[in-house]
Amino acid sequence: MVVVQRKNIKLAIHDAPGGFSDRWIRYCWQKGLAHKIVDCFAVDLFGQLRDVDGLLWHWTHDNSAGQLVARQIITSAEMAGIKVFPNRQTCWHYDDKIAQKYALEAIGAAIVPSHVFFDEEQACQWINTTDYPKVFKLRCGAGSRNVKLVTSQKQAIALCKTAFDCGFDAKNGYFDDFQTKLRKSKRPAELLSKIRRFPATLAAIRKQRAHSPKQIGYIYFQDFMPGNAFDTRVTVIGHRAFGCVRQNRPNDFRASGSGMINYSRDNVDVRCIEMAFTVSSRLKAQCLAYDFLFDENHRPRISEFSYCFPPKNKYMYPGYWDDSLTWHSAYVCPEYFIIEDLIKDILSSKPHPVREEIYDPAF
């Protein structure tokens, strides 16, 4: 049971069907919380926000408009005294692996050794002296897109030439990961649904590519961590953490996007939980999902992280750890944790009369 103090607050939610907003809106209706649906891309957005205490907006890497203006809108909303999810400290490094490298190094976190160059000559000098394999990444992209295993100096030089010459497309085409799409279509109906959606999906990809700037003028590598048949995903929301392991794709070194996920707590190394809590605290983030790999000494290292994660159609996590590493058994809804924390933040920001409501968040 969770005790939440409430006042007559009002929330604004940007409705993006299929994302976090579905459960945020349901939560508000079931709990009788005053809320309104807003369009964060509207010309009169701040007119819409004039009477609200908080704004919830799940914007994603594949929304070009969100990538263009979300951080600026969030900063402006905070300047107006509105509590926001995600706030600036939570999302400034979103979908930017280079920013994540700097953030993790700045706080002394255990990161997979990462190397970024903004000068072609310096990059080539490093390429000619380092060992292989290395993992090449673009700064943006999710689900293992824009990630390649580089096995030789010759391959690295070719990538470097492209990086500083014509650059890379930030968004891949529909068929770039077609085998994984087929494998994840476990039933004929799912495959048929993908086929029916193909024209609209292809049009959306073309639009994304047209609006996504070329990735040019830098090259980014991470050390390859051998012996990892899976990665560990740990998500921290406030004082709660939950985790899972994701098996690598068949005959591949990449786990993200594989769809082969085990949610049992027994598979999650508690050191990853502890480290995720520490990093989130130092970054002062509301919500971060970390991808962990293990080095040659079986020590966990962070590969990358994100403020958001794929929403699930049903409860997948059988419980969570609190920040004292105590386990709580209860199927949880991460989106509910997010909105609960924002409400508490609003209530703690200034004195006001409150009433208490006791409820079970797992509904």
C-alpha positions as a Python dict, from the first residue, in 0.01 Angstrom:
ca = {
    (1, 'M'): (0, 0, 0),
    (2, 'V'): (113, 351, -79),
    (3, 'V'): (10, 670, 96),
    (4, 'V'): (-15, 974, -128),
    (5, 'Q'): (-107, 1324, -17),
    (6, 'R'): (-325, 1510, -263),
    (7, 'K'): (-465, 1856, -310),
    (8, 'N'): (-682, 1999, -583),
    (9, 'I'): (-406, 1980, -843),
    (10, 'K'): (-444, 1966, -1218),
    (11, 'L'): (-223, 1781, -1463),
    (12, 'A'): (-167, 1829, -1835),
    (13, 'I'): (-96, 1522, -2047),
    (14, 'H'): (23, 1516, -2406),
    (15, 'D'): (-171, 1225, -2554),
    (16, 'A'): (45, 1000, -2773),
    (17, 'P'): (-149, 675, -2817),
    (18, 'G'): (63, 367, -2762),
    (19, 'G'): (297, 547, -2522),
    (20, 'F'): (299, 628, -2151),
    (21, 'S'): (3, 863, -2186),
    (22, 'D'): (-244, 575, -2223),
    (23, 'R'): (-187, 469, -1863),
    (24, 'W'): (-140, 822, -1732),
    (25, 'I'): (-486, 915, -1859),
    (26, 'R'): (-641, 595, -1721),
    (27, 'Y'): (-475, 661, -1385),
    (28, 'C'): (-626, 1012, -1369),
    (29, 'W'): (-974, 888, -1454),
    (30, 'Q'): (-961, 605, -1201),
    (31, 'K'): (-821, 826, -926),
    (32, 'G'): (-1040, 1126, -998),
    (33, 'L'): (-742, 1352, -1067),
    (34, 'A'): (-816, 1671, -1254),
    (35, 'H'): (-637, 1662, -1588),
    (36, 'K'): (-655, 1794, -1939),
    (37, 'I'): (-522, 1670, -2272),
    (38, 'V'): (-286, 1918, -2436),
    (39, 'D'): (-93, 1935, -2760),
    (40, 'C'): (270, 2016, -2685),
    (41, 'F'): (319, 2120, -3048),
    (42, 'A'): (31, 2369, -3046),
    (43, 'V'): (93, 2737, -3111),
    (44, 'D'): (-96, 2825, -2792),
    (45, 'L'): (65, 2559, -2571),
    (46, 'F'): (138, 2790, -2281),
    (47, 'G'): (-216, 2919, -2295),
    (48, 'Q'): (-325, 2558, -2249),
    (49, 'L'): (-83, 2518, -1956),
    (50, 'R'): (-189, 2833, -1773),
    (51, 'D'): (-405, 2651, -1517),
    (52, 'V'): (-202, 2333, -1459),
    (53, 'D'): (49, 2225, -1195),
    (54, 'G'): (226, 1954, -1391),
    (55, 'L'): (291, 1837, -1745),
    (56, 'L'): (349, 1476, -1854),
    (57, 'W'): (490, 1424, -2204),
    (58, 'H'): (632, 1097, -2332),
    (59, 'W'): (828, 1210, -2638),
    (60, 'T'): (1041, 961, -2826),
    (61, 'H'): (1345, 940, -3051),
    (62, 'D'): (1135, 854, -3359),
    (63, 'N'): (929, 1174, -3337),
    (64, 'S'): (1122, 1437, -3530),
    (65, 'A'): (917, 1727, -3393),
    (66, 'G'): (974, 1611, -3037),
    (67, 'Q'): (1347, 1577, -3097),
    (68, 'L'): (1348, 1930, -3235),
    (69, 'V'): (1165, 2118, -2959),
    (70, 'A'): (1089, 1896, -2658),
    (71, 'R'): (1390, 2000, -2451),
    (72, 'Q'): (1319, 2368, -2516),
    (73, 'I'): (952, 2334, -2426),
    (74, 'I'): (1036, 2142, -2108),
    (75, 'T'): (1287, 2410, -2005),
    (76, 'S'): (1029, 2683, -2071),
    (77, 'A'): (762, 2498, -1874),
    (78, 'E'): (996, 2466, -1576),
    (79, 'M'): (1071, 2838, -1601),
    (80, 'A'): (694, 2894, -1575),
    (81, 'G'): (690, 2698, -1248),
    (82, 'I'): (530, 2386, -1395),
    (83, 'K'): (654, 2048, -1275),
    (84, 'V'): (736, 1833, -1576),
    (85, 'F'): (803, 1472, -1664),
    (86, 'P'): (1059, 1430, -1800),
    (87, 'N'): (1239, 1727, -1651),
    (88, 'R'): (1562, 1867, -1794),
    (89, 'Q'): (1790, 1658, -1572),
    (90, 'T'): (1610, 1346, -1687),
    (91, 'C'): (1606, 1400, -2063),
    (92, 'W'): (1892, 1629, -2171),
    (93, 'H'): (2099, 1322, -2266),
    (94, 'Y'): (1812, 1127, -2424),
    (95, 'D'): (1893, 948, -2754),
    (96, 'D'): (2246, 1089, -2743),
    (97, 'K'): (2508, 828, -2658),
    (98, 'I'): (2786, 1087, -2663),
    (99, 'A'): (2605, 1299, -2404),
    (100, 'Q'): (2554, 984, -2196),
    (101, 'K'): (2927, 904, -2214),
    (102, 'Y'): (3015, 1249, -2082),
    (103, 'A'): (2748, 1237, -1811),
    (104, 'L'): (2859, 896, -1682),
    (105, 'E'): (3228, 985, -1691),
    (106, 'A'): (3159, 1313, -1509),
    (107, 'I'): (3006, 1133, -1210),
    (108, 'G'): (3260, 850, -1210),
    (109, 'A'): (3019, 575, -1312),
    (110, 'A'): (3141, 237, -1439),
    (111, 'I'): (3090, 276, -1812),
    (112, 'V'): (3182, 49, -2101),
    (113, 'P'): (3502, 226, -2221),
    (114, 'S'): (3392, 469, -2492),
    (115, 'H'): (3588, 672, -2745),
    (116, 'V'): (3457, 969, -2944),
    (117, 'F'): (3650, 1179, -3197),
    (118, 'F'): (3558, 1501, -3374),
    (119, 'D'): (3874, 1518, -3584),
    (120, 'E'): (3937, 1263, -3861),
    (121, 'E'): (4315, 1260, -3822),
    (122, 'Q'): (4297, 1195, -3447),
    (123, 'A'): (4038, 924, -3507),
    (124, 'C'): (4259, 750, -3763),
    (125, 'Q'): (4559, 760, -3529),
    (126, 'W'): (4355, 585, -3261),
    (127, 'I'): (4209, 336, -3511),
    (128, 'N'): (4560, 240, -3625),
    (129, 'T'): (4679, 165, -3272),
    (130, 'T'): (4378, 14, -3094),
    (131, 'D'): (4279, -352, -3079),
    (132, 'Y'): (3968, -514, -3223),
    (133, 'P'): (3681, -586, -3221),
    (134, 'K'): (3517, -254, -3131),
    (135, 'V'): (3151, -154, -3138),
    (136, 'F'): (3063, 137, -3367),
    (137, 'K'): (2759, 345, -3274),
    (138, 'L'): (2587, 657, -3393),
    (139, 'R'): (2492, 894, -3116),
    (140, 'C'): (2120, 837, -3183),
    (141, 'G'): (1893, 540, -3247),
    (142, 'A'): (1738, 262, -3039),
    (143, 'G'): (1673, -111, -3058),
    (144, 'S'): (2032, -181, -3175),
    (145, 'R'): (1987, 39, -3479),
    (146, 'N'): (2303, 214, -3592),
    (147, 'V'): (2522, -34, -3399),
    (148, 'K'): (2788, -243, -3577),
    (149, 'L'): (3063, -480, -3468),
    (150, 'V'): (3393, -361, -3617),
    (151, 'T'): (3638, -650, -3649),
    (152, 'S'): (3932, -489, -3830),
    (153, 'Q'): (4131, -171, -3879),
    (154, 'K'): (4024, -164, -4245),
    (155, 'Q'): (3655, -165, -4151),
    (156, 'A'): (3708, 107, -3891),
    (157, 'I'): (3894, 329, -4142),
    (158, 'A'): (3607, 291, -4391),
    (159, 'L'): (3354, 395, -4126),
    (160, 'C'): (3575, 688, -4026),
    (161, 'K'): (3595, 810, -4387),
    (162, 'T'): (3216, 802, -4416),
    (163, 'A'): (3172, 972, -4079),
    (164, 'F'): (3378, 1275, -4183),
    (165, 'D'): (3282, 1277, -4552),
    (166, 'C'): (2916, 1218, -4638),
    (167, 'G'): (2793, 1102, -4296),
    (168, 'F'): (2534, 840, -4200),
    (169, 'D'): (2157, 837, -4213),
    (170, 'A'): (2028, 854, -3857),
    (171, 'K'): (1724, 639, -3935),
    (172, 'N'): (1749, 296, -4091),
    (173, 'G'): (1515, 158, -4352),
    (174, 'Y'): (1233, -88, -4282),
    (175, 'F'): (1424, -388, -4417),
    (176, 'D'): (1746, -317, -4224),
    (177, 'D'): (1626, -538, -3938),
    (178, 'F'): (1376, -751, -4126),
    (179, 'Q'): (1488, -1086, -3982),
    (180, 'T'): (1417, -964, -3629),
    (181, 'K'): (1074, -835, -3735),
    (182, 'L'): (988, -1177, -3877),
    (183, 'R'): (1120, -1363, -3573),
    (184, 'K'): (918, -1147, -3334),
    (185, 'S'): (599, -1218, -3534),
    (186, 'K'): (521, -1536, -3344),
    (187, 'R'): (171, -1585, -3482),
    (188, 'P'): (41, -1563, -3841),
    (189, 'A'): (-195, -1285, -3734),
    (190, 'E'): (100, -1073, -3614),
    (191, 'L'): (281, -1119, -3945),
    (192, 'L'): (-36, -1033, -4137),
    (193, 'S'): (-78, -720, -3926),
    (194, 'K'): (278, -613, -4011),
    (195, 'I'): (211, -668, -4381),
    (196, 'R'): (-106, -458, -4365),
    (197, 'R'): (77, -178, -4184),
    (198, 'F'): (372, -187, -4422),
    (199, 'P'): (269, 105, -4652),
    (200, 'A'): (200, 337, -4356),
    (201, 'T'): (517, 223, -4176),
    (202, 'L'): (728, 279, -4486),
    (203, 'A'): (582, 629, -4531),
    (204, 'A'): (657, 710, -4166),
    (205, 'I'): (1017, 589, -4201),
    (206, 'R'): (1066, 800, -4513),
    (207, 'K'): (933, 1103, -4328),
    (208, 'Q'): (1161, 1038, -4030),
    (209, 'R'): (1466, 1003, -4253),
    (210, 'A'): (1377, 1323, -4436),
    (211, 'H'): (1358, 1515, -4108),
    (212, 'S'): (1657, 1355, -3937),
    (213, 'P'): (1990, 1532, -3987),
    (214, 'K'): (2286, 1340, -4123),
    (215, 'Q'): (2520, 1209, -3855),
    (216, 'I'): (2845, 1364, -3967),
    (217, 'G'): (3161, 1512, -3818),
    (218, 'Y'): (3221, 1261, -3540),
    (219, 'I'): (3287, 891, -3485),
    (220, 'Y'): (3203, 692, -3172),
    (221, 'F'): (3326, 350, -3059),
    (222, 'Q'): (3284, 139, -2747),
    (223, 'D'): (3504, -146, -2635),
    (224, 'F'): (3356, -486, -2714),
    (225, 'M'): (3255, -681, -2403),
    (226, 'P'): (3303, -1051, -2493),
    (227, 'G'): (3117, -1335, -2324),
    (228, 'N'): (2784, -1152, -2284),
    (229, 'A'): (2497, -1366, -2410),
    (230, 'F'): (2250, -1108, -2277),
    (231, 'D'): (2234, -760, -2132),
    (232, 'T'): (2064, -651, -1811),
    (233, 'R'): (1806, -372, -1827),
    (234, 'V'): (1745, -189, -1498),
    (235, 'T'): (1495, 94, -1474),
    (236, 'V'): (1499, 333, -1179),
    (237, 'I'): (1194, 549, -1109),
    (238, 'G'): (1238, 752, -792),
    (239, 'H'): (1317, 511, -509),
    (240, 'R'): (1216, 198, -702),
    (241, 'A'): (1402, -21, -947),
    (242, 'F'): (1297, -318, -1155),
    (243, 'G'): (1494, -524, -1400),
    (244, 'C'): (1506, -794, -1664),
    (245, 'V'): (1758, -965, -1888),
    (246, 'R'): (1743, -954, -2266),
    (247, 'Q'): (1894, -1240, -2462),
    (248, 'N'): (2107, -1160, -2766),
    (249, 'R'): (1959, -1198, -3109),
    (250, 'P'): (2045, -1529, -3277),
    (251, 'N'): (2406, -1527, -3403),
    (252, 'D'): (2444, -1164, -3296),
    (253, 'F'): (2618, -969, -3019),
    (254, 'R'): (2324, -731, -2971),
    (255, 'A'): (2043, -780, -2721),
    (256, 'S'): (1839, -461, -2759),
    (257, 'G'): (1539, -521, -2979),
    (258, 'S'): (1567, -899, -2965),
    (259, 'G'): (1228, -941, -2798),
    (260, 'M'): (1367, -1231, -2591),
    (261, 'I'): (1320, -1100, -2237),
    (262, 'N'): (1317, -1275, -1900),
    (263, 'Y'): (1154, -1078, -1616),
    (264, 'S'): (1248, -1308, -1328),
    (265, 'R'): (1426, -1125, -1046),
    (266, 'D'): (1661, -1424, -1006),
    (267, 'N'): (1833, -1336, -1334),
    (268, 'V'): (1914, -977, -1235),
    (269, 'D'): (2251, -917, -1070),
    (270, 'V'): (2178, -699, -768),
    (271, 'R'): (2501, -506, -830),
    (272, 'C'): (2330, -360, -1136),
    (273, 'I'): (2039, -247, -919),
    (274, 'E'): (2272, -84, -667),
    (275, 'M'): (2472, 92, -938),
    (276, 'A'): (2159, 214, -1116),
    (277, 'F'): (2027, 374, -795),
    (278, 'T'): (2362, 547, -736),
    (279, 'V'): (2385, 684, -1090),
    (280, 'S'): (2024, 805, -1093),
    (281, 'S'): (2083, 985, -765),
    (282, 'R'): (2397, 1156, -895),
    (283, 'L'): (2229, 1254, -1220),
    (284, 'K'): (1922, 1374, -1024),
    (285, 'A'): (1696, 1200, -1276),
    (286, 'Q'): (1330, 1111, -1231),
    (287, 'C'): (1348, 795, -1442),
    (288, 'L'): (1632, 620, -1625),
    (289, 'A'): (1657, 279, -1788),
    (290, 'Y'): (2014, 142, -1799),
    (291, 'D'): (2167, -127, -2018),
    (292, 'F'): (2439, -324, -1837),
    (293, 'L'): (2709, -554, -1974),
    (294, 'F'): (2976, -740, -1778),
    (295, 'D'): (3349, -692, -1837),
    (296, 'E'): (3619, -962, -1838),
    (297, 'N'): (3620, -959, -1456),
    (298, 'H'): (3240, -996, -1447),
    (299, 'R'): (3189, -643, -1320),
    (300, 'P'): (2879, -460, -1443),
    (301, 'R'): (2931, -163, -1671),
    (302, 'I'): (2674, 73, -1823),
    (303, 'S'): (2658, 70, -2200),
    (304, 'E'): (2390, 338, -2243),
    (305, 'F'): (2068, 464, -2085),
    (306, 'S'): (1737, 633, -2165),
    (307, 'Y'): (1466, 820, -1978),
    (308, 'C'): (1194, 609, -2142),
    (309, 'F'): (1136, 246, -2232),
    (310, 'P'): (891, 45, -2443),
    (311, 'P'): (545, 45, -2281),
    (312, 'K'): (403, -301, -2224),
    (313, 'N'): (46, -416, -2283),
    (314, 'K'): (30, -585, -1943),
    (315, 'Y'): (221, -607, -1618),
    (316, 'M'): (554, -777, -1686),
    (317, 'Y'): (760, -702, -1377),
    (318, 'P'): (676, -922, -1071),
    (319, 'G'): (801, -661, -825),
    (320, 'Y'): (1068, -402, -755),
    (321, 'W'): (1362, -320, -530),
    (322, 'D'): (1358, -8, -315),
    (323, 'D'): (1676, 195, -267),
    (324, 'S'): (1772, -13, 37),
    (325, 'L'): (1770, -314, -202),
    (326, 'T'): (1465, -463, -35),
    (327, 'W'): (1246, -660, -274),
    (328, 'H'): (871, -590, -296),
    (329, 'S'): (657, -856, -465),
    (330, 'A'): (372, -700, -660),
    (331, 'Y'): (314, -673, -1032),
    (332, 'V'): (389, -311, -1109),
    (333, 'C'): (303, -52, -1370),
    (334, 'P'): (603, 179, -1426),
    (335, 'E'): (388, 455, -1577),
    (336, 'Y'): (192, 478, -1250),
    (337, 'F'): (516, 526, -1055),
    (338, 'I'): (603, 817, -1285),
    (339, 'I'): (276, 1002, -1233),
    (340, 'E'): (275, 933, -857),
    (341, 'D'): (623, 1084, -823),
    (342, 'L'): (525, 1392, -1021),
    (343, 'I'): (222, 1445, -797),
    (344, 'K'): (440, 1417, -487),
    (345, 'D'): (684, 1666, -637),
    (346, 'I'): (401, 1912, -699),
    (347, 'L'): (271, 1869, -345),
    (348, 'S'): (614, 1918, -188),
    (349, 'S'): (693, 2232, -387),
    (350, 'K'): (480, 2467, -176),
    (351, 'P'): (267, 2457, 141),
    (352, 'H'): (-100, 2381, 91),
    (353, 'P'): (-381, 2193, 262),
    (354, 'V'): (-381, 1826, 178),
    (355, 'R'): (-584, 1517, 231),
    (356, 'E'): (-456, 1162, 245),
    (357, 'E'): (-569, 881, 23),
    (358, 'I'): (-454, 525, 68),
    (359, 'Y'): (-467, 300, -232),
    (360, 'D'): (-303, 6, -402),
    (361, 'P'): (-111, 125, -712),
    (362, 'A'): (-127, -213, -884),
    (363, 'F'): (-460, -191, -1065),
}
